[in-house]
Coordinates of C-alpha atoms in Angstrom, one line a residue:
A1024 CA -0.6 -79.4 -30.1
T1025 CA -0.8 -82.9 -28.7
P1026 CA -1.8 -85.5 -31.4
A1027 CA -5.4 -86.8 -30.8
I1028 CA -5.2 -90.6 -30.8
Q1029 CA -8.3 -92.6 -31.7
R1030 CA -8.8 -96.3 -32.3
F1031 CA -11.8 -97.5 -34.4
T1032 CA -13.6 -100.7 -33.4
N1033 CA -15.6 -101.3 -36.6
P1034 CA -15.6 -105.1 -37.0
T1035 CA -15.6 -104.9 -40.8
V1036 CA -12.6 -102.6 -41.0
P1037 CA -9.1 -103.3 -39.5
K1038 CA -8.3 -101.3 -36.3
T1039 CA -6.7 -98.1 -37.3
L1040 CA -4.7 -95.6 -35.3
T1041 CA -5.6 -92.0 -36.1
L1042 CA -3.1 -89.3 -35.4
A1043 CA -4.4 -85.8 -35.8
F1044 CA -1.5 -83.4 -36.3
P1045 CA -1.8 -79.6 -36.4
G1046 CA -2.8 -78.7 -39.9
T1047 CA -3.3 -82.3 -41.2
S1048 CA -4.8 -85.7 -40.2
T1049 CA -3.1 -89.0 -41.0
W1050 CA -4.5 -92.5 -40.5
C1051 CA -1.9 -95.1 -39.8
S1052 CA -3.1 -98.6 -40.2
A1053 CA -2.0 -101.4 -37.9
V1054 CA -0.7 -103.4 -40.9
S1055 CA 1.9 -100.9 -42.2
P1056 CA 2.1 -97.9 -39.9
A1057 CA 5.6 -96.7 -40.8
A1058 CA 5.0 -95.1 -44.2
P1059 CA 1.7 -93.2 -43.4
C1060 CA 3.2 -91.9 -40.1
I1061 CA 6.4 -90.7 -41.8
A1062 CA 4.3 -89.0 -44.5
G1063 CA 2.1 -87.3 -41.9
V1064 CA 5.0 -86.0 -39.9
A1065 CA 6.7 -84.7 -43.1
A1066 CA 3.4 -83.0 -44.1
T1067 CA 3.1 -81.4 -40.7
A1068 CA 6.7 -80.2 -40.7
S1069 CA 6.2 -78.7 -44.2
V1070 CA 3.2 -76.8 -43.1
A1071 CA 4.9 -75.6 -39.9
I1072 CA 8.0 -74.4 -41.8
A1073 CA 5.9 -72.7 -44.5
G1074 CA 3.9 -70.9 -41.8
R1075 CA 7.1 -69.9 -40.1
R1076 CA 8.5 -68.4 -43.4
V1077 CA 5.3 -66.5 -44.0
R1078 CA 5.4 -65.0 -40.5
R1079 CA 9.1 -64.2 -40.9
S1080 CA 8.5 -62.4 -44.3
R1081 CA 5.6 -60.4 -42.8
R1082 CA 7.8 -59.4 -39.8
G1083 CA 10.6 -58.5 -42.2
S1084 CA 8.4 -56.3 -44.3
T1085 CA 7.3 -54.5 -41.1
F1086 CA 10.5 -54.3 -39.1
G1087 CA 13.2 -54.5 -41.8
L1088 CA 16.7 -54.8 -40.3
R1089 CA 15.4 -55.9 -36.9
A1090 CA 13.8 -59.1 -38.4
E1091 CA 17.0 -59.8 -40.4
A1092 CA 19.1 -59.6 -37.3
E1093 CA 16.8 -61.8 -35.4
S1094 CA 16.7 -64.4 -38.1
A1095 CA 20.5 -64.4 -38.3
S1096 CA 20.8 -65.2 -34.6
E1097 CA 18.2 -67.9 -34.6
K1098 CA 19.2 -71.5 -33.8
P1099 CA 19.6 -73.8 -36.8
L1100 CA 16.8 -76.2 -37.5
L1101 CA 19.0 -79.2 -37.2
N1102 CA 21.2 -79.2 -34.0
F1103 CA 22.5 -81.5 -31.3
D1104 CA 21.1 -79.7 -28.3
F1105 CA 19.0 -82.7 -27.4
V1106 CA 22.1 -84.8 -26.7
P1107 CA 22.9 -84.8 -23.0
T1108 CA 26.4 -83.6 -21.9
L1109 CA 27.8 -86.1 -19.4
F1110 CA 31.2 -84.6 -18.9
S1111 CA 31.6 -81.0 -17.8
A1112 CA 33.3 -78.9 -15.1
D1113 CA 30.2 -79.0 -12.9
A1114 CA 29.3 -82.6 -13.5
D1115 CA 32.8 -84.2 -13.2
I1116 CA 32.8 -83.9 -9.4
L1117 CA 29.9 -86.4 -9.2
W1118 CA 31.6 -89.2 -11.2
T1119 CA 33.8 -90.1 -8.2
E1120 CA 30.6 -90.8 -6.3
L1121 CA 28.9 -92.7 -9.1
A1122 CA 31.6 -94.8 -10.7
S1123 CA 32.0 -97.4 -7.9
P1124 CA 28.3 -98.3 -7.3
V1125 CA 27.5 -98.4 -11.0
L1126 CA 30.5 -100.7 -11.8
A1127 CA 29.8 -102.9 -8.8
V1128 CA 26.1 -103.4 -9.8
S1129 CA 27.0 -104.0 -13.4
A1130 CA 29.7 -106.5 -12.5
L1131 CA 27.3 -108.4 -10.1
S1132 CA 24.7 -108.5 -12.9
A1133 CA 27.2 -109.9 -15.4
L1134 CA 28.4 -112.6 -13.0
L1135 CA 24.8 -113.7 -12.3
V1136 CA 24.2 -114.0 -16.1
V1137 CA 27.5 -115.8 -16.8
F1138 CA 27.2 -118.4 -14.1
N1139 CA 23.4 -118.7 -14.5
V1140 CA 22.8 -118.1 -10.8
P1141 CA 19.1 -118.8 -10.1
G1142 CA 18.8 -115.7 -7.9
L1143 CA 15.4 -115.2 -6.5
G1144 CA 13.8 -117.7 -8.9
K1145 CA 10.4 -117.0 -10.3
A1146 CA 9.6 -114.1 -8.1
S1147 CA 7.6 -111.4 -9.8
T1148 CA 8.8 -107.8 -10.4
A1149 CA 5.9 -106.4 -8.3
E1150 CA 7.9 -106.6 -5.1
L1151 CA 10.7 -104.8 -6.8
G1152 CA 8.3 -102.0 -7.9
I1153 CA 6.9 -101.7 -4.3
V1154 CA 10.3 -101.3 -2.8
G1155 CA 11.4 -99.0 -5.6
V1156 CA 8.6 -96.6 -4.8
L1157 CA 9.6 -96.5 -1.1
V1158 CA 13.3 -96.0 -1.9
S1159 CA 12.4 -93.3 -4.5
L1160 CA 10.3 -91.4 -2.0
A1161 CA 13.1 -91.5 0.7
T1162 CA 15.8 -90.4 -1.8
V1163 CA 13.8 -87.6 -3.5
F1164 CA 12.6 -86.3 -0.1
R1165 CA 16.1 -86.0 1.2
T1166 CA 17.3 -84.3 -2.0
Q1167 CA 14.4 -81.8 -1.9
Q1168 CA 15.2 -80.9 1.7
S1169 CA 18.9 -80.5 0.8
Y1170 CA 17.9 -78.1 -2.1
S1171 CA 15.7 -76.1 0.3
R1172 CA 18.7 -75.8 2.6
F1173 CA 20.9 -74.7 -0.3
W1174 CA 18.4 -72.1 -1.5
E1175 CA 17.8 -70.7 2.0
A1176 CA 21.6 -70.5 2.6
R1177 CA 22.3 -68.6 -0.6
S1178 CA 19.4 -66.3 0.0
K1179 CA 20.3 -65.5 3.6
F1180 CA 24.0 -65.1 2.9
G1181 CA 23.1 -62.8 0.0
M1182 CA 20.9 -60.7 2.4
M1183 CA 23.8 -60.5 4.8
M1184 CA 26.1 -59.3 2.1
A1185 CA 23.6 -56.7 1.0
G1186 CA 23.4 -55.6 4.6
I1187 CA 27.1 -55.0 4.7
V1188 CA 27.1 -53.0 1.5
D1189 CA 24.1 -51.0 2.8
T1190 CA 25.9 -50.2 6.0
A1191 CA 28.9 -49.1 4.2
S1192 CA 26.9 -46.9 1.9
I1193 CA 24.9 -45.3 4.8
A1194 CA 28.1 -44.8 6.8
G1195 CA 29.8 -43.1 3.9
V1196 CA 26.9 -40.7 3.5
L1197 CA 26.6 -39.9 7.2
L1198 CA 30.3 -39.3 7.7
E1199 CA 30.3 -36.7 4.9
S1200 CA 27.2 -34.9 6.1
G1201 CA 28.8 -33.0 9.1
P1202 CA 30.5 -29.5 9.0
C1203 CA 33.9 -30.8 10.2
Q1204 CA 36.7 -29.4 8.0
N1205 CA 39.3 -32.0 9.1
D1206 CA 39.5 -34.3 6.1
A1207 CA 42.2 -36.4 7.5
W1208 CA 40.1 -37.3 10.5
R1209 CA 37.1 -38.0 8.3
N1210 CA 39.0 -40.3 6.1
E1211 CA 40.5 -42.0 9.2
Q1212 CA 37.0 -42.7 10.6
K1213 CA 35.7 -44.0 7.2
A1214 CA 38.7 -46.3 6.9
E1215 CA 38.1 -47.6 10.4
V1216 CA 34.4 -48.4 9.6
A1217 CA 35.6 -50.1 6.4
R1218 CA 38.1 -52.2 8.2
L1219 CA 35.5 -53.3 10.8
L1220 CA 33.0 -54.3 8.1
R1221 CA 35.7 -56.3 6.3
L1222 CA 36.6 -57.9 9.6
Y1223 CA 32.9 -58.8 10.2
M1224 CA 32.8 -60.5 6.8
H1225 CA 35.9 -62.5 7.5
E1226 CA 34.7 -63.6 11.0
A1227 CA 31.2 -64.5 9.7
T1228 CA 32.6 -66.5 6.8
S1229 CA 35.2 -68.3 9.0
F1230 CA 32.6 -69.4 11.5
L1231 CA 30.2 -70.6 8.7
R1232 CA 33.1 -72.6 7.2
S1233 CA 34.2 -74.3 10.4
A1234 CA 30.6 -75.0 11.5
S1235 CA 29.7 -76.5 8.1
L1236 CA 32.8 -78.7 8.3
A1237 CA 31.7 -80.1 11.7
T1238 CA 28.2 -80.6 10.3
A1239 CA 29.5 -82.4 7.2
K1240 CA 31.4 -84.8 9.5
R1241 CA 28.2 -85.6 11.4
T1242 CA 26.2 -86.1 8.2
E1243 CA 28.8 -88.3 6.5
Y1244 CA 29.0 -90.6 9.4
W1245 CA 30.4 -93.5 7.3
R1246 CA 33.5 -91.7 6.3
N1247 CA 36.6 -90.8 8.3
G1248 CA 36.6 -87.2 9.6
D1249 CA 40.0 -86.5 8.1
D1250 CA 38.8 -87.5 4.7
V1251 CA 35.8 -85.2 5.0
E1252 CA 38.0 -82.3 6.0
R1253 CA 40.4 -83.0 3.1
D1254 CA 37.5 -82.9 0.7
V1255 CA 36.2 -79.7 2.1
T1256 CA 39.6 -78.2 1.9
E1257 CA 39.8 -79.1 -1.7
V1258 CA 36.4 -77.6 -2.4
L1259 CA 37.2 -74.3 -0.7
G1260 CA 40.6 -74.2 -2.4
S1261 CA 42.2 -73.2 1.0
K1262 CA 44.1 -74.6 3.9
L1263 CA 42.4 -72.2 6.3
V1264 CA 39.2 -74.2 6.8
K1265 CA 39.7 -73.8 10.6
Q1266 CA 40.9 -70.2 10.6
T1267 CA 43.0 -69.2 13.6
E1268 CA 44.2 -65.8 12.3
H1269 CA 41.8 -62.9 12.5
L1270 CA 42.3 -60.9 9.3
E1271 CA 41.9 -57.2 9.5
A1272 CA 42.0 -57.3 13.3
S1273 CA 44.4 -55.4 15.5
A1274 CA 46.5 -57.2 18.2
I1275 CA 44.1 -56.3 21.0
E1276 CA 41.0 -57.2 18.9
A1277 CA 42.6 -60.5 18.0
R1278 CA 43.1 -61.4 21.7
K1279 CA 39.5 -60.5 22.4
L1280 CA 38.2 -62.6 19.6
D1281 CA 40.3 -65.6 20.7
A1282 CA 38.7 -65.4 24.1
M1283 CA 35.2 -65.6 22.6
A1284 CA 33.3 -68.5 21.3
P1285 CA 33.5 -68.7 17.5
R1286 CA 29.8 -68.0 17.0
T1287 CA 29.9 -64.7 19.0
R1288 CA 32.9 -63.2 17.2
A1289 CA 31.0 -61.8 14.2
P1290 CA 28.3 -60.2 16.5
A1291 CA 31.1 -58.8 18.6
V1292 CA 32.6 -57.1 15.5
L1293 CA 29.2 -55.8 14.7
Q1294 CA 29.1 -54.2 18.1
W1295 CA 32.5 -52.5 17.4
V1296 CA 31.0 -51.1 14.2
R1297 CA 28.2 -49.5 16.2
K1298 CA 30.7 -48.1 18.6
A1299 CA 32.9 -46.6 15.9
L1300 CA 29.9 -44.9 14.3
Q1301 CA 28.7 -43.6 17.7
T1302 CA 32.2 -42.2 18.4
A1303 CA 32.2 -40.4 15.0
A1304 CA 28.8 -38.9 15.9
T1305 CA 29.7 -37.6 19.4
E1306 CA 33.2 -36.2 18.9
Q1307 CA 34.0 -32.8 17.3
R1308 CA 37.1 -31.5 15.7
D1309 CA 38.0 -28.4 13.6
G1310 CA 34.6 -26.7 13.6
G1311 CA 32.2 -29.5 14.0
A1312 CA 31.3 -33.2 13.9
L1313 CA 31.5 -35.6 11.1
I1314 CA 27.7 -36.3 11.1
A1315 CA 25.2 -33.5 10.6
G1316 CA 23.4 -32.3 13.8
S1317 CA 23.4 -29.5 16.2
D1318 CA 24.2 -31.6 19.3
P1319 CA 25.3 -35.2 20.1
G1320 CA 21.8 -36.2 20.8
S1321 CA 20.4 -35.2 17.4
R1322 CA 23.4 -36.8 15.7
L1323 CA 23.0 -40.1 17.6
L1324 CA 19.3 -40.1 16.7
L1325 CA 20.1 -39.6 13.0
L1326 CA 22.7 -42.3 13.2
S1327 CA 20.3 -44.7 14.9
T1328 CA 17.5 -44.0 12.4
E1329 CA 19.7 -44.6 9.4
T1330 CA 21.7 -47.6 10.5
T1331 CA 19.3 -49.6 12.7
S1332 CA 17.7 -51.4 9.8
A1333 CA 21.0 -52.3 8.0
L1334 CA 22.7 -53.5 11.2
G1335 CA 19.7 -55.5 12.2
T1336 CA 19.6 -57.2 8.9
L1337 CA 23.2 -58.3 9.4
Q1338 CA 22.6 -59.9 12.7
R1339 CA 19.3 -61.5 11.6
E1340 CA 20.7 -63.0 8.4
F1341 CA 23.9 -64.2 10.2
N1342 CA 21.7 -66.1 12.7
A1343 CA 19.8 -67.7 9.8
C1344 CA 23.1 -68.8 8.1
S1345 CA 24.4 -70.1 11.4
K1346 CA 21.3 -72.2 11.8
I1347 CA 21.9 -73.9 8.5
A1348 CA 25.6 -74.4 9.1
T1349 CA 25.2 -76.0 12.5
T1350 CA 22.1 -78.1 11.9
P1351 CA 22.6 -81.3 9.9
L1352 CA 19.9 -83.4 8.3
P1353 CA 18.7 -86.1 10.8
V1354 CA 21.4 -88.8 10.8
Q1355 CA 18.8 -91.5 11.5
Y1356 CA 16.9 -90.6 8.3
V1357 CA 20.2 -90.6 6.3
R1358 CA 21.0 -94.1 7.7
I1359 CA 17.6 -95.6 6.8
A1360 CA 17.6 -94.0 3.3
R1361 CA 21.1 -95.3 2.6
L1362 CA 20.2 -98.8 3.8
L1363 CA 17.1 -99.0 1.7
R1364 CA 18.9 -97.7 -1.4
F1365 CA 21.7 -100.2 -1.0
V1366 CA 19.4 -103.2 -0.5
F1367 CA 17.2 -102.2 -3.4
V1368 CA 20.0 -101.5 -5.9
F1369 CA 22.1 -104.6 -5.1
T1370 CA 19.2 -107.1 -5.0
S1371 CA 17.7 -106.0 -8.3
P1372 CA 20.2 -108.2 -10.3
L1373 CA 19.1 -111.2 -8.3
L1374 CA 15.6 -110.8 -9.5
L1375 CA 16.2 -109.5 -13.0
A1376 CA 19.2 -111.6 -14.2
D1377 CA 17.0 -114.6 -15.1
K1378 CA 14.3 -112.5 -16.8
L1379 CA 16.4 -110.0 -18.8
G1380 CA 19.7 -111.8 -19.4
W1381 CA 22.5 -109.5 -20.5
S1382 CA 20.1 -106.6 -20.6
C1383 CA 20.1 -106.8 -16.8
V1384 CA 23.6 -105.4 -16.8
I1385 CA 22.5 -102.2 -18.6
Y1386 CA 19.2 -101.9 -16.7
C1387 CA 20.8 -102.4 -13.2
G1388 CA 23.6 -100.1 -14.1
L1389 CA 21.2 -97.3 -15.0
L1390 CA 19.2 -98.1 -11.8
A1391 CA 22.4 -97.6 -9.7
F1392 CA 23.3 -94.5 -11.6
G1393 CA 20.0 -92.8 -11.1
Y1394 CA 19.6 -93.5 -7.4
H1395 CA 23.2 -92.8 -6.5
A1396 CA 23.3 -89.6 -8.6
V1397 CA 20.3 -88.2 -6.9
D1398 CA 21.7 -89.1 -3.5
A1399 CA 25.1 -87.6 -4.3
I1400 CA 23.4 -84.3 -5.3
G1401 CA 21.4 -84.3 -2.1
L1402 CA 24.5 -84.9 -0.1
A1403 CA 26.4 -82.1 -1.8
L1404 CA 23.6 -79.6 -1.3
S1405 CA 22.9 -80.6 2.3
N1406 CA 26.0 -78.5 3.5
P1407 CA 25.7 -75.6 1.1
F1408 CA 28.6 -73.5 2.5
V1409 CA 31.2 -76.2 1.9
G1410 CA 29.4 -78.3 -0.7
K1411 CA 30.7 -79.4 -4.1
L1412 CA 27.6 -78.1 -5.9
G1413 CA 25.7 -74.8 -5.9
E1414 CA 26.7 -71.2 -5.7
A1415 CA 26.7 -70.9 -1.9
T1416 CA 30.2 -72.4 -1.4
L1417 CA 32.4 -70.0 0.7
D1418 CA 35.5 -70.4 -1.5
G1419 CA 36.5 -66.7 -1.3
R1420 CA 34.4 -65.2 -4.0
F1421 CA 32.0 -63.5 -1.7
V1422 CA 34.6 -62.1 0.7
A1423 CA 36.6 -60.6 -2.1
A1424 CA 33.4 -59.0 -3.6
I1425 CA 32.4 -57.5 -0.2
C1426 CA 35.9 -56.2 0.4
T1427 CA 35.9 -54.5 -3.0
D1428 CA 32.5 -53.0 -2.5
V1429 CA 33.3 -51.7 1.0
N1430 CA 36.6 -50.2 -0.2
T1431 CA 34.8 -48.5 -3.1
L1432 CA 32.1 -47.0 -0.9
L1433 CA 34.2 -45.9 2.1
L1434 CA 37.8 -45.4 0.8
T1435 CA 36.9 -43.2 -2.2
Y1436 CA 37.8 -39.7 -1.0
S1437 CA 37.9 -36.4 -2.7
D1438 CA 40.1 -35.8 -5.8
S1439 CA 42.9 -34.3 -3.8
D1440 CA 43.1 -37.4 -1.7
A1441 CA 42.7 -39.9 -4.5
P1442 CA 46.4 -41.1 -4.5
D1443 CA 46.3 -41.7 -0.8
A1444 CA 43.0 -43.5 -1.0
A1445 CA 44.2 -45.7 -3.9
A1446 CA 47.4 -46.6 -1.9
E1447 CA 45.3 -47.5 1.2
A1448 CA 43.0 -49.6 -0.8
N1449 CA 45.9 -51.4 -2.5
A1450 CA 47.5 -52.0 0.9
V1451 CA 44.3 -53.5 2.2
T1452 CA 44.0 -55.8 -0.8
Q1453 CA 47.7 -56.8 -0.5
T1454 CA 47.2 -57.6 3.2
S1455 CA 44.2 -59.8 2.3
V1456 CA 46.2 -61.6 -0.3
T1457 CA 49.3 -62.1 1.9
N1458 CA 47.6 -63.1 5.1
G1459 CA 44.4 -64.6 3.7
D1460 CA 43.7 -67.6 1.6
L1461 CA 43.1 -67.7 -2.1
D1462 CA 40.3 -69.4 -3.9
K1463 CA 40.7 -71.4 -7.1
S1464 CA 40.6 -68.2 -9.3
G1465 CA 43.2 -66.4 -7.2
N1466 CA 40.9 -64.0 -5.4
A1467 CA 41.6 -63.2 -1.8
S1468 CA 39.1 -64.8 0.6

């Protein structure tokens, strides 16, 4: 409960600050507030701890061992969880963006104090506050938009992955529903569908990577394009940012894909998936077709009914991911926000050096740290597929997960064919590792 603060205005009694804590009330006089406040806090803590022990004892008498296990796993009363952690694997990537501006502002503040530079003279801090509000709005708005892009990218890409897994599951069930007795042909068709789904994931990821790289170059207009590409390559843990090889594709399919625009390659592979499923529905061998149905028309109708939703999800979510990867934040807005932030941060020492003295170094350093940290986070999240932050970076984890799921759903045959199925799955994985790129954890991407 929030302490209720009251101030008495009786002219015959000194003004007193009243703090009403849960379970006790303490009056702290203005003359010597320290001792009464400490006593009140101690009394409140004692009451809270006693009540907690009573509740724990009651719970123990009711639930026995369960209460004992819960009390053993509880956090200790005195701990250091309130101390912020500045250095970690996730936060270290931001220090390269923050060290230079913070040190520059701190050095400027120190020079102004040492040489007693008059700066802006007797100007008030009201102007600084007005400009600070404007800069804060511009910076926070950009970061909020960047986070919206990141969250949408992760959601849409997750839906696309779910669509691939759903398609593989449906295809596996349909290809097992027919009366055909030719298991070798059935396994061959399932392996073909699995290969095409893996190829779709490779092509979609490759386009999103290359498009996000081009978008990052446009967004970070103040940097050299080669430097941006080098940073993206380091983030992805791969040299195949601009992928030219078409993994999982045959020689004929690779030539067809090379002749297409990068954005149309994944939809083209999706068309090949539809064609492979239609072929499996219309052909017959050794007593029947692979898909249940008395005639090709009924089998195609069943195929369309079962797969339309999943395949439509793939195309729809890929289009949404492509929109994010190819559309940068407005460059004009980024320019204005950077200019306002630079002017505000680096003119603050001119106004505060005379007023704060050496405290100006700490204050202006914290000011630069706050604004540049929020801006660096917004910049990293604005290109989510190749960004330094977030869980949407296409560094190979998602492709490896999809390949594993597709192989599990479509390359798991009957017990008699288990050795062949395992050998084929191992060959597919070995091909991905040999021809593809590896992420930082060693997974094929």
